[in-house]
N, CA and C of each residue as an Amber inpcrd file, in Angstrom:
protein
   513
   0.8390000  -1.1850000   0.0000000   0.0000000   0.0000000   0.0000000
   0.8750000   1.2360000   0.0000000   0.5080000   2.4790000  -0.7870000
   1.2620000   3.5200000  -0.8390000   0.5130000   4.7210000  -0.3200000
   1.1050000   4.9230000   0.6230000   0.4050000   6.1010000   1.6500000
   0.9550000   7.4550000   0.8370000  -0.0450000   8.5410000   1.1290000
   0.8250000   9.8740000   0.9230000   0.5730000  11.1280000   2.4030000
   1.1020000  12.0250000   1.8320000   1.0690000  12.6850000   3.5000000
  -0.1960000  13.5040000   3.1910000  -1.2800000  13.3990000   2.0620000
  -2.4370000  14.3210000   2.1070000  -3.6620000  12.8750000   2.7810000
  -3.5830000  11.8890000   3.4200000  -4.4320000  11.0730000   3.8260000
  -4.5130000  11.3270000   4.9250000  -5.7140000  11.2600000   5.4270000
  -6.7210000  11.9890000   6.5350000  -6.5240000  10.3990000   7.9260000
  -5.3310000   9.6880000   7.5500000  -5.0030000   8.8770000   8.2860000
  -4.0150000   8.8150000   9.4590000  -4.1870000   8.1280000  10.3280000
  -2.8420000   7.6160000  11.0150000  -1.4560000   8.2890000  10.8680000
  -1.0220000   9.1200000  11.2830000   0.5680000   9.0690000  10.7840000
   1.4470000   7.7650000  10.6030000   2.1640000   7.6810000   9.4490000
   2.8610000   6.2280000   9.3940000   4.1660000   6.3610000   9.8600000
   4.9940000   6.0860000  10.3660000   6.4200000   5.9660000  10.5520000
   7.4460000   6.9800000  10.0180000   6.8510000   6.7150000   8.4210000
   7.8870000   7.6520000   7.8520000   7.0440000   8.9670000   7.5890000
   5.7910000   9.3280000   8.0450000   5.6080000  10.5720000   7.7960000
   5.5020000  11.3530000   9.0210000   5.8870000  10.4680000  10.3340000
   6.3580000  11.0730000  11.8010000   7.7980000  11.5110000  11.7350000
   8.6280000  10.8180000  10.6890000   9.6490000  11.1700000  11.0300000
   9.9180000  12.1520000  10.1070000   9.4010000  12.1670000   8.5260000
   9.7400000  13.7630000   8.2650000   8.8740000  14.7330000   8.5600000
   8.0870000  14.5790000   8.9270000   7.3770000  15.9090000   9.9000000
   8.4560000  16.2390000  10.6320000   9.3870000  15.8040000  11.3130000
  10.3360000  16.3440000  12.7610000  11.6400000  16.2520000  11.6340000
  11.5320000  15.9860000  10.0610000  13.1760000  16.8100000   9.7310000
  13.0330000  17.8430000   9.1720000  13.3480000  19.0300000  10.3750000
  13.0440000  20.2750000   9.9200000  14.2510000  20.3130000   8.8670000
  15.3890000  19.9950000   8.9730000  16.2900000  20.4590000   7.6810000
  16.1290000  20.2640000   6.7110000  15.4230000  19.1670000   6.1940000
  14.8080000  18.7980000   5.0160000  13.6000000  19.2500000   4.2660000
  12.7190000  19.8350000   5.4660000  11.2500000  20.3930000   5.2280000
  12.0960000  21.8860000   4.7790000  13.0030000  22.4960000   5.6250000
  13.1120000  23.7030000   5.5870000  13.8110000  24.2050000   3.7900000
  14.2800000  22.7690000   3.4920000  15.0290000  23.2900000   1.8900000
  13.9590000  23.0030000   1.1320000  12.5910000  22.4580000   1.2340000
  11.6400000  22.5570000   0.3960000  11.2650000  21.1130000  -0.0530000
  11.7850000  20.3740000   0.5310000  11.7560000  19.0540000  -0.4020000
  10.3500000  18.2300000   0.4930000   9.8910000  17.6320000  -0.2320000
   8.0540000  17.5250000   0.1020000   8.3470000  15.8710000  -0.0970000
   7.7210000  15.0320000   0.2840000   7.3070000  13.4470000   0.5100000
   5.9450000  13.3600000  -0.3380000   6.7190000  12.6800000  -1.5070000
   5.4530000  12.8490000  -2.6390000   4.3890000  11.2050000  -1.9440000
   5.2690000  10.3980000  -1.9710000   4.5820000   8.8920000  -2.0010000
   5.7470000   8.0740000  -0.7850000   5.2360000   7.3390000  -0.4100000
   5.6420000   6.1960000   0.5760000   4.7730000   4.9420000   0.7970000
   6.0470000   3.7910000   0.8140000   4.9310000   2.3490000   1.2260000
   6.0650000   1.7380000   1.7860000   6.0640000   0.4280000   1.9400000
   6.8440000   0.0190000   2.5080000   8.7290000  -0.4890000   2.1240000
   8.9370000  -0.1000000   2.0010000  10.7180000  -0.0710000   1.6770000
  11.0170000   1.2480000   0.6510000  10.1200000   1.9720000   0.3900000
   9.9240000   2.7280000  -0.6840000   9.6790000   3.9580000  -0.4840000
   9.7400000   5.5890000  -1.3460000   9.5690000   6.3960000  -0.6550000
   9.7970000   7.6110000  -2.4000000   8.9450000   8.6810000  -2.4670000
   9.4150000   9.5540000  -3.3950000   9.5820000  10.7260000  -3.0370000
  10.4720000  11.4120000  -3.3850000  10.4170000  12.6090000  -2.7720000
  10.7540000  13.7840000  -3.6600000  10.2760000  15.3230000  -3.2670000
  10.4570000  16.0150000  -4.7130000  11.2480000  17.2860000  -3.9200000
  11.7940000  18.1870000  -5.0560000  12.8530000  19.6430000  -4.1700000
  13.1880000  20.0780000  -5.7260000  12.5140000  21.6010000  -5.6420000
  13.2630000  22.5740000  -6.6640000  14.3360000  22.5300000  -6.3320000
  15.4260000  22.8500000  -7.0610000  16.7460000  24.0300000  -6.6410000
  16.3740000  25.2730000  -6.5930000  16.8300000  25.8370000  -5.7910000
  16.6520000  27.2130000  -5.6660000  17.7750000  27.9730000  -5.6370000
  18.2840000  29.5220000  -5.7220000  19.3100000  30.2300000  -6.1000000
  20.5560000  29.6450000  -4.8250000  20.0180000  29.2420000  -4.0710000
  20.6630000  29.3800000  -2.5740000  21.6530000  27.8290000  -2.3670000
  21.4320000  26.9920000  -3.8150000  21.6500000  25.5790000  -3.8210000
  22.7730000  25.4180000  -5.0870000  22.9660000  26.3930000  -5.8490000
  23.8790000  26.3860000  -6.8030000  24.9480000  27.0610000  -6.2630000
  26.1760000  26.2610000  -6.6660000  27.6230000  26.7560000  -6.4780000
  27.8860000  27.6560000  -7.3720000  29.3420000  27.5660000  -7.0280000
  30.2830000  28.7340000  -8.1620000  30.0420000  28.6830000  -9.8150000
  29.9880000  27.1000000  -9.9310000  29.6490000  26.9900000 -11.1410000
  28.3700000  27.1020000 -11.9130000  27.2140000  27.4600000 -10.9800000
  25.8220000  28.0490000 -11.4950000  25.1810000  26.6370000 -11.3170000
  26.1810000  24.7360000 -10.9080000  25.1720000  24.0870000 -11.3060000
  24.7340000  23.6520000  -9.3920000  23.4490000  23.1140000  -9.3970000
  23.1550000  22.2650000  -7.7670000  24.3480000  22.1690000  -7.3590000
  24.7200000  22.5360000  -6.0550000  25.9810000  21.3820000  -5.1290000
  25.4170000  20.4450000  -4.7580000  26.5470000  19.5520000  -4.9950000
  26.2920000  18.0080000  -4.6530000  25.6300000  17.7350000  -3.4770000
  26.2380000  18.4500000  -2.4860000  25.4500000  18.0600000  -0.8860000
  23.9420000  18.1180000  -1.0900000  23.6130000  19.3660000  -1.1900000
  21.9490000  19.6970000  -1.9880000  21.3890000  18.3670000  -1.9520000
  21.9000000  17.7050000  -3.4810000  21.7070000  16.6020000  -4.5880000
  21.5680000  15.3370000  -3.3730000  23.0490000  15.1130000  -2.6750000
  23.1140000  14.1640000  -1.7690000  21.8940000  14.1770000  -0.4990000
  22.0690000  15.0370000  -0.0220000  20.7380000  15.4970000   1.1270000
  19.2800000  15.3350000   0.8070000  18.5530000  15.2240000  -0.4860000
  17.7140000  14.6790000  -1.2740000  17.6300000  13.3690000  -1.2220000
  18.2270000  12.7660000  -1.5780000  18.6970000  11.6160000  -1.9430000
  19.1340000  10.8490000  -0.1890000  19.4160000  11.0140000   0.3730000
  19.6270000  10.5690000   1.9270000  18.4510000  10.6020000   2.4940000
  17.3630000  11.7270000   2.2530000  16.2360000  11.7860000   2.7490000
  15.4100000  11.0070000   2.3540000  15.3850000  10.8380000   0.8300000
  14.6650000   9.6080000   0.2200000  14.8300000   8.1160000   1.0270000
  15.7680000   8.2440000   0.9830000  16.5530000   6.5240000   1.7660000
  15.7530000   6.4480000   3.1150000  16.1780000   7.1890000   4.0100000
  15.9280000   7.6620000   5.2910000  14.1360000   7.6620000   5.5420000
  13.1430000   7.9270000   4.8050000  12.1810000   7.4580000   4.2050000
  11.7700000   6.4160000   4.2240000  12.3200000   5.8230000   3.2300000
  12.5430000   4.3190000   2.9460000  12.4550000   3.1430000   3.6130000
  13.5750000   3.4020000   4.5410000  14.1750000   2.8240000   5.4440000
  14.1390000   2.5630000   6.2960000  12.7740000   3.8200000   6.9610000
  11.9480000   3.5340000   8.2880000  10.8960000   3.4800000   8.1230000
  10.2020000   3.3140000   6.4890000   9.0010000   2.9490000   6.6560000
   8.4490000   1.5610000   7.6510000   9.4650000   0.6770000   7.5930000
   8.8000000  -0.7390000   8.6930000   9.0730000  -0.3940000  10.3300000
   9.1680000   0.9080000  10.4660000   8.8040000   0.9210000  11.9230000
  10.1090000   1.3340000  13.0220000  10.7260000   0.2770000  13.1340000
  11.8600000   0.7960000  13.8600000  12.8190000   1.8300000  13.6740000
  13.0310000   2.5600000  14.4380000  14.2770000   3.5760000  13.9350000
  15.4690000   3.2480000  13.3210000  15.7490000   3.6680000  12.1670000
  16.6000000   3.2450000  11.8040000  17.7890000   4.4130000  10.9410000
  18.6000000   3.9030000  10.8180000  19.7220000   5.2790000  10.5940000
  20.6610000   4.7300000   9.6030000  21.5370000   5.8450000   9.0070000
  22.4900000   5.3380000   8.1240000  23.9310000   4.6620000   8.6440000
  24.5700000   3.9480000   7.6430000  25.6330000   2.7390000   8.8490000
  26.3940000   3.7990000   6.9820000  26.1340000   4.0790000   6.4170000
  27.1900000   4.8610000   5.1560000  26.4130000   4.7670000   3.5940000
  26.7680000   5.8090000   3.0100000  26.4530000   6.1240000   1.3070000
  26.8680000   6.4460000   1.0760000  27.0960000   6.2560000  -0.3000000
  27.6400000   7.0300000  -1.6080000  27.0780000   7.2540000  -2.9520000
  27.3600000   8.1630000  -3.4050000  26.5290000   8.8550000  -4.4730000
  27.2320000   9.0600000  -5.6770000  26.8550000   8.2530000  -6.6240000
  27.6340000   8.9670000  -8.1370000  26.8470000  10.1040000  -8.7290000
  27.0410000  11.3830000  -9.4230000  27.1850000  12.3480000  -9.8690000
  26.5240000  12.1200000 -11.3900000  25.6070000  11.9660000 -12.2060000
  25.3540000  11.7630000 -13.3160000  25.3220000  12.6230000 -14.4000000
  24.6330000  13.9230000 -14.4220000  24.6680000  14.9260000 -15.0980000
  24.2260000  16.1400000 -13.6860000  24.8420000  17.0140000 -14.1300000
  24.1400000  18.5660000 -13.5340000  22.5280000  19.3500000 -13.2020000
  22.6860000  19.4960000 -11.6480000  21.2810000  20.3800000 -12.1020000
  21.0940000  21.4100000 -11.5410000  20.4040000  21.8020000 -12.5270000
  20.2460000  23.7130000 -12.5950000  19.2130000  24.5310000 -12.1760000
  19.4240000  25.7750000 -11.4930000  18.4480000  26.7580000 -10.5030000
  17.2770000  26.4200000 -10.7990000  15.9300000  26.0680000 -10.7190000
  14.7490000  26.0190000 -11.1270000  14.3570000  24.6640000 -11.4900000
  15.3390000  23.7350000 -11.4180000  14.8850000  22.2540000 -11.7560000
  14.5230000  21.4750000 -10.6230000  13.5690000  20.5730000 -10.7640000
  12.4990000  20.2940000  -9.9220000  12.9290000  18.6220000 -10.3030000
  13.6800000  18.1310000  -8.6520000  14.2370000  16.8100000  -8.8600000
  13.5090000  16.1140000  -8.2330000  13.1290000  14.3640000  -8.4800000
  12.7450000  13.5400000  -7.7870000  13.3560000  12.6290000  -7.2660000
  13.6530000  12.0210000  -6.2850000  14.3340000  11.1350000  -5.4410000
  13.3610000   9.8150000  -5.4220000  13.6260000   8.7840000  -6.0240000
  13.0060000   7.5130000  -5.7530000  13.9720000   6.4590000  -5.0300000
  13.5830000   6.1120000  -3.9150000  14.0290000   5.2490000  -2.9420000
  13.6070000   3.9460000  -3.1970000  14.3460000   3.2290000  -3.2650000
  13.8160000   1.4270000  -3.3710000  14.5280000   0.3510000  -2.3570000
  13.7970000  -0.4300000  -1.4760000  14.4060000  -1.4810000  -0.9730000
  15.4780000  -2.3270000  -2.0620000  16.5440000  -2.8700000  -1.6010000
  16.6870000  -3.9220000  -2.3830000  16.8520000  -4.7340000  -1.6010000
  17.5750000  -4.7660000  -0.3860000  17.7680000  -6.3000000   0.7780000
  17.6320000  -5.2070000   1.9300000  16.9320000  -6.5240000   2.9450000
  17.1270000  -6.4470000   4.5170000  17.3040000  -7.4740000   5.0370000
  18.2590000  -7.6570000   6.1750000  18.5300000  -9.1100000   6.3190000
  18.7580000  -8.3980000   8.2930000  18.8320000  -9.4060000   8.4510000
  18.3790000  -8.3600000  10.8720000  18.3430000  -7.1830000  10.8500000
  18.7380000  -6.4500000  10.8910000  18.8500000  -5.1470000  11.5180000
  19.4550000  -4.2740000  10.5800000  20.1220000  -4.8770000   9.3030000
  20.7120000  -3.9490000   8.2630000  19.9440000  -4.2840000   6.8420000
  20.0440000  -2.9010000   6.1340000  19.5680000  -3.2770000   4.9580000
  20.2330000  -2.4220000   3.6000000  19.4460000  -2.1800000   2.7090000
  20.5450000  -1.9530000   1.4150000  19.4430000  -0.8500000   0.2580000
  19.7710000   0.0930000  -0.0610000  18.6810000   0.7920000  -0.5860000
  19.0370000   1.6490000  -1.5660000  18.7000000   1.6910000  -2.9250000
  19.0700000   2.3870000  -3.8800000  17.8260000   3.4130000  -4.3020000
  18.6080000   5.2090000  -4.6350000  17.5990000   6.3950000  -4.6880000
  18.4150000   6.6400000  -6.3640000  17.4230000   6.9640000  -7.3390000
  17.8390000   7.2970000  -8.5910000  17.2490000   8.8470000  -8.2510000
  18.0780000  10.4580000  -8.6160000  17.3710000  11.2220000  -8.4590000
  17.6280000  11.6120000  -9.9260000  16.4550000  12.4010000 -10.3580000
  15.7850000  12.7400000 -11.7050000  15.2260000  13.8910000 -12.1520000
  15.7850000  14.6140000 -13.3920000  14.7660000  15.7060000 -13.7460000
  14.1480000  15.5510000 -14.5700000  12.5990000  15.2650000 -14.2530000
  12.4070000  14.2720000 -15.4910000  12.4490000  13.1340000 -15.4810000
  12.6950000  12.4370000 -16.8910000  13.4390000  11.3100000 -17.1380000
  15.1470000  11.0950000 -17.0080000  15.2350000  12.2950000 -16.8870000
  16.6800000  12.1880000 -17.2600000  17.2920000  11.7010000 -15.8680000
  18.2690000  10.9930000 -15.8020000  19.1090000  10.7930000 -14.3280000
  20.5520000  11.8790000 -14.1670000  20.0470000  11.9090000 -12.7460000
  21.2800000  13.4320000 -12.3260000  22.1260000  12.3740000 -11.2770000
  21.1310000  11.6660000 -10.3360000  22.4010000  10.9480000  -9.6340000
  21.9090000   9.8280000  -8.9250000  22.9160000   8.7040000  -8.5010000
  22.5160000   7.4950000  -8.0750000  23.2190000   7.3300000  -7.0400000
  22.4830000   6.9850000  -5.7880000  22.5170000   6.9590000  -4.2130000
  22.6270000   5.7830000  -3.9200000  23.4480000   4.9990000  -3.2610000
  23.0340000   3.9240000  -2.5480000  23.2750000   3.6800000  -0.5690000
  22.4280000   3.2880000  -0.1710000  22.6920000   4.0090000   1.4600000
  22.1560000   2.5220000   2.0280000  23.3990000   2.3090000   3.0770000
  23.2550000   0.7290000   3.7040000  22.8250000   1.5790000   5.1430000
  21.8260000   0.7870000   5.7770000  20.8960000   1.1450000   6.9960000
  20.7180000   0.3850000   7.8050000  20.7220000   0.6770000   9.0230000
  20.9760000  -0.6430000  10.5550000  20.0230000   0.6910000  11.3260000
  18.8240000  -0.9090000  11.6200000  17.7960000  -0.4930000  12.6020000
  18.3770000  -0.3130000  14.3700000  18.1220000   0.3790000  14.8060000
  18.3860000   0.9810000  16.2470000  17.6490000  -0.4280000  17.3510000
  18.3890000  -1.0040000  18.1560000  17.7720000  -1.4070000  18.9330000
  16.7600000  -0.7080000  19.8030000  15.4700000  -1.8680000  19.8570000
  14.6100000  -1.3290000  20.8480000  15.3780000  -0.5880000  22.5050000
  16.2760000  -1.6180000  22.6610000  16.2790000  -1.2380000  24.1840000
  17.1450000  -0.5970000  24.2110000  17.5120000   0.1310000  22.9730000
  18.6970000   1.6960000  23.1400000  19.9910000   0.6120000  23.0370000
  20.2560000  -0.6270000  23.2300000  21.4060000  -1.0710000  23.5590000
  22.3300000  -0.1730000  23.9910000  23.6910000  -1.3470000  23.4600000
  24.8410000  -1.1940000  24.1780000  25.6830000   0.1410000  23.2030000
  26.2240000   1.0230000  22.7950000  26.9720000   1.9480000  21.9300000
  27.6190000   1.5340000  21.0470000  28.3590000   0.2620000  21.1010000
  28.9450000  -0.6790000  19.9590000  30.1940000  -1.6840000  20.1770000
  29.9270000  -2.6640000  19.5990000  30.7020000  -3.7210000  19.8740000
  32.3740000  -3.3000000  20.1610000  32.9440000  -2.5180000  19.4370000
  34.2690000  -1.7460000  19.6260000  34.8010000  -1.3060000  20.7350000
  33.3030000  -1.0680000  21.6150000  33.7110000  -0.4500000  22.4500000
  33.9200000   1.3840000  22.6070000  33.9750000   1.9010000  21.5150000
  34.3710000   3.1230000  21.3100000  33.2840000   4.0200000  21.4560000
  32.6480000   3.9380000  21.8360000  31.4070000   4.8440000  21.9580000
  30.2300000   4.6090000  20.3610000  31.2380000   4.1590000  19.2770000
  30.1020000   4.4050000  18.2150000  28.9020000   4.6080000  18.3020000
  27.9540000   4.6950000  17.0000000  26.5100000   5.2030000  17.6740000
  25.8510000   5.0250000  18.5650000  24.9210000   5.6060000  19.2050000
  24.5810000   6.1220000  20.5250000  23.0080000   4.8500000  19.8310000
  23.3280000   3.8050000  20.4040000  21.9250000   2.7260000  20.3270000
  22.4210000   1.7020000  18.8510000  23.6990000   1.8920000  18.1880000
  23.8170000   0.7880000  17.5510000  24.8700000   0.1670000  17.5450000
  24.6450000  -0.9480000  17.2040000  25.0210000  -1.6870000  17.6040000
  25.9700000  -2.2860000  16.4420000  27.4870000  -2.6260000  16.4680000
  28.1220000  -2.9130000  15.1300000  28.7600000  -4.9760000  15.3520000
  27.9730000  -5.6310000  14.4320000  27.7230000  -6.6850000  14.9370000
  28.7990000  -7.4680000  13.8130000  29.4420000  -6.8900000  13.1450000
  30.2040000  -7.3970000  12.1500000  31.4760000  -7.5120000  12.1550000
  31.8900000  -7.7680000  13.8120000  33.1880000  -8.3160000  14.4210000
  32.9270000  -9.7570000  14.9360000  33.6270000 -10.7920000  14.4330000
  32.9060000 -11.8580000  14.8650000  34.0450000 -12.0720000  15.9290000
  33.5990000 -13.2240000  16.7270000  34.7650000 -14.2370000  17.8810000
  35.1160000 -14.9620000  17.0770000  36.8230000 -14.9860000  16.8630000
  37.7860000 -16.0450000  16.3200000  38.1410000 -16.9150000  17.5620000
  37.6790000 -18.4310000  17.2780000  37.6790000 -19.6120000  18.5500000
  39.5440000 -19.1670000  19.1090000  39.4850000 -19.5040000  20.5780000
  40.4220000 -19.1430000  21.2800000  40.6930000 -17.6210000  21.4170000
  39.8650000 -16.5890000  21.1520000  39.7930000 -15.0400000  21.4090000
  38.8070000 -14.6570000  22.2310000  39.3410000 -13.7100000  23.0170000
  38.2770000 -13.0130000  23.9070000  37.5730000 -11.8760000  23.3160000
  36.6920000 -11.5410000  23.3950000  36.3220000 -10.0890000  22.9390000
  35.1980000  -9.6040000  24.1090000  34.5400000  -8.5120000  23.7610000
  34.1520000  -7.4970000  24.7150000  32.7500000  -8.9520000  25.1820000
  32.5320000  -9.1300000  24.5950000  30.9000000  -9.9220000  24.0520000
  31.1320000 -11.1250000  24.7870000  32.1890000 -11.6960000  25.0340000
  32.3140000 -12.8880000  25.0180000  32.9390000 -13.2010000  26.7150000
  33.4510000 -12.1660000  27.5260000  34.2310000 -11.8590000  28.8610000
  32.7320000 -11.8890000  29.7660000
């Protein structure tokens, strides 16, 4: 099912959570469609978003495109956050162009998952996002397996115990 934010319903997950991103609301960019792993999202450029060279800065482009994911990504409920992305650069876009961000599941497997945003003017493609995402434990957990403080409720589970080693997990 594809919810939008003009339904006289329930708030869903992901339209609680961009209601509260003011940085994202505040550059203009609107939540066209959402369902579950999925998410569209739309943002003029405006004068205030082009660099030296007259075309979008990338961050702009990227910040679109993160929001889409971010979307996406918490449509099933739990909080969930970025674990890293990267963005290739496709063609340029310019003051007055009106981009769309389409977010798509492709895998979730426990607590992490995998999500590709094509953003678009038009038909045409300007840039391609891909953003890997790890859901927040319910009970806030522990800061991270490292030990180092890493994120504040996640949890980095992709240090395993080599037999005859101690680790934090295992003492």
């Amino acid at each position: 099912m594809v919810g939008t934010v003009s339904q006289a319903t329930e708030q869903t997950s992901t339209e609680a959570m961009f209601s509260a991103d003011e940085a994202s609301r505040g550059l203009g960019i609107e939540l066209v469609e959402h369902g579950e792993g999925t998410a569209v999202l739309r943002m003029i450029v405006t004068p205030a978003m082009v660099n030296g060279h007259r075309i979008a800065h990338g961050g702009f482009l990227f910040l679109l495109a993160d929001t889409a994911f971010a979307c996406a990504c918490n449509s099933h409920g739990p909080v969930t956050v970025a674990a890293g992305a990267d963005i290739v650069f496709v063609a340029p876009a310019r003051e007055g162009d009106v981009l769309v961000a389409r977010a798509e599941e492709r895998a979730r497997y426990g607590r992490s998952g995998i999500y590709d945003v094509s953003v678009r003017r038009g038909e045409e493609l300007i840039a391609e996002f891909r953003g890997r995402s790890r859901s927040v434990r319910a009970d806030g957990g522990e800061q991270g397996a490292r030990g180092d403080g890493g994120s504040p409720g996640v949890r980095d589970d992709t240090a395993r115990e080599t037999p005859g080693t101690t680790t934090k997990e295992s003492r």
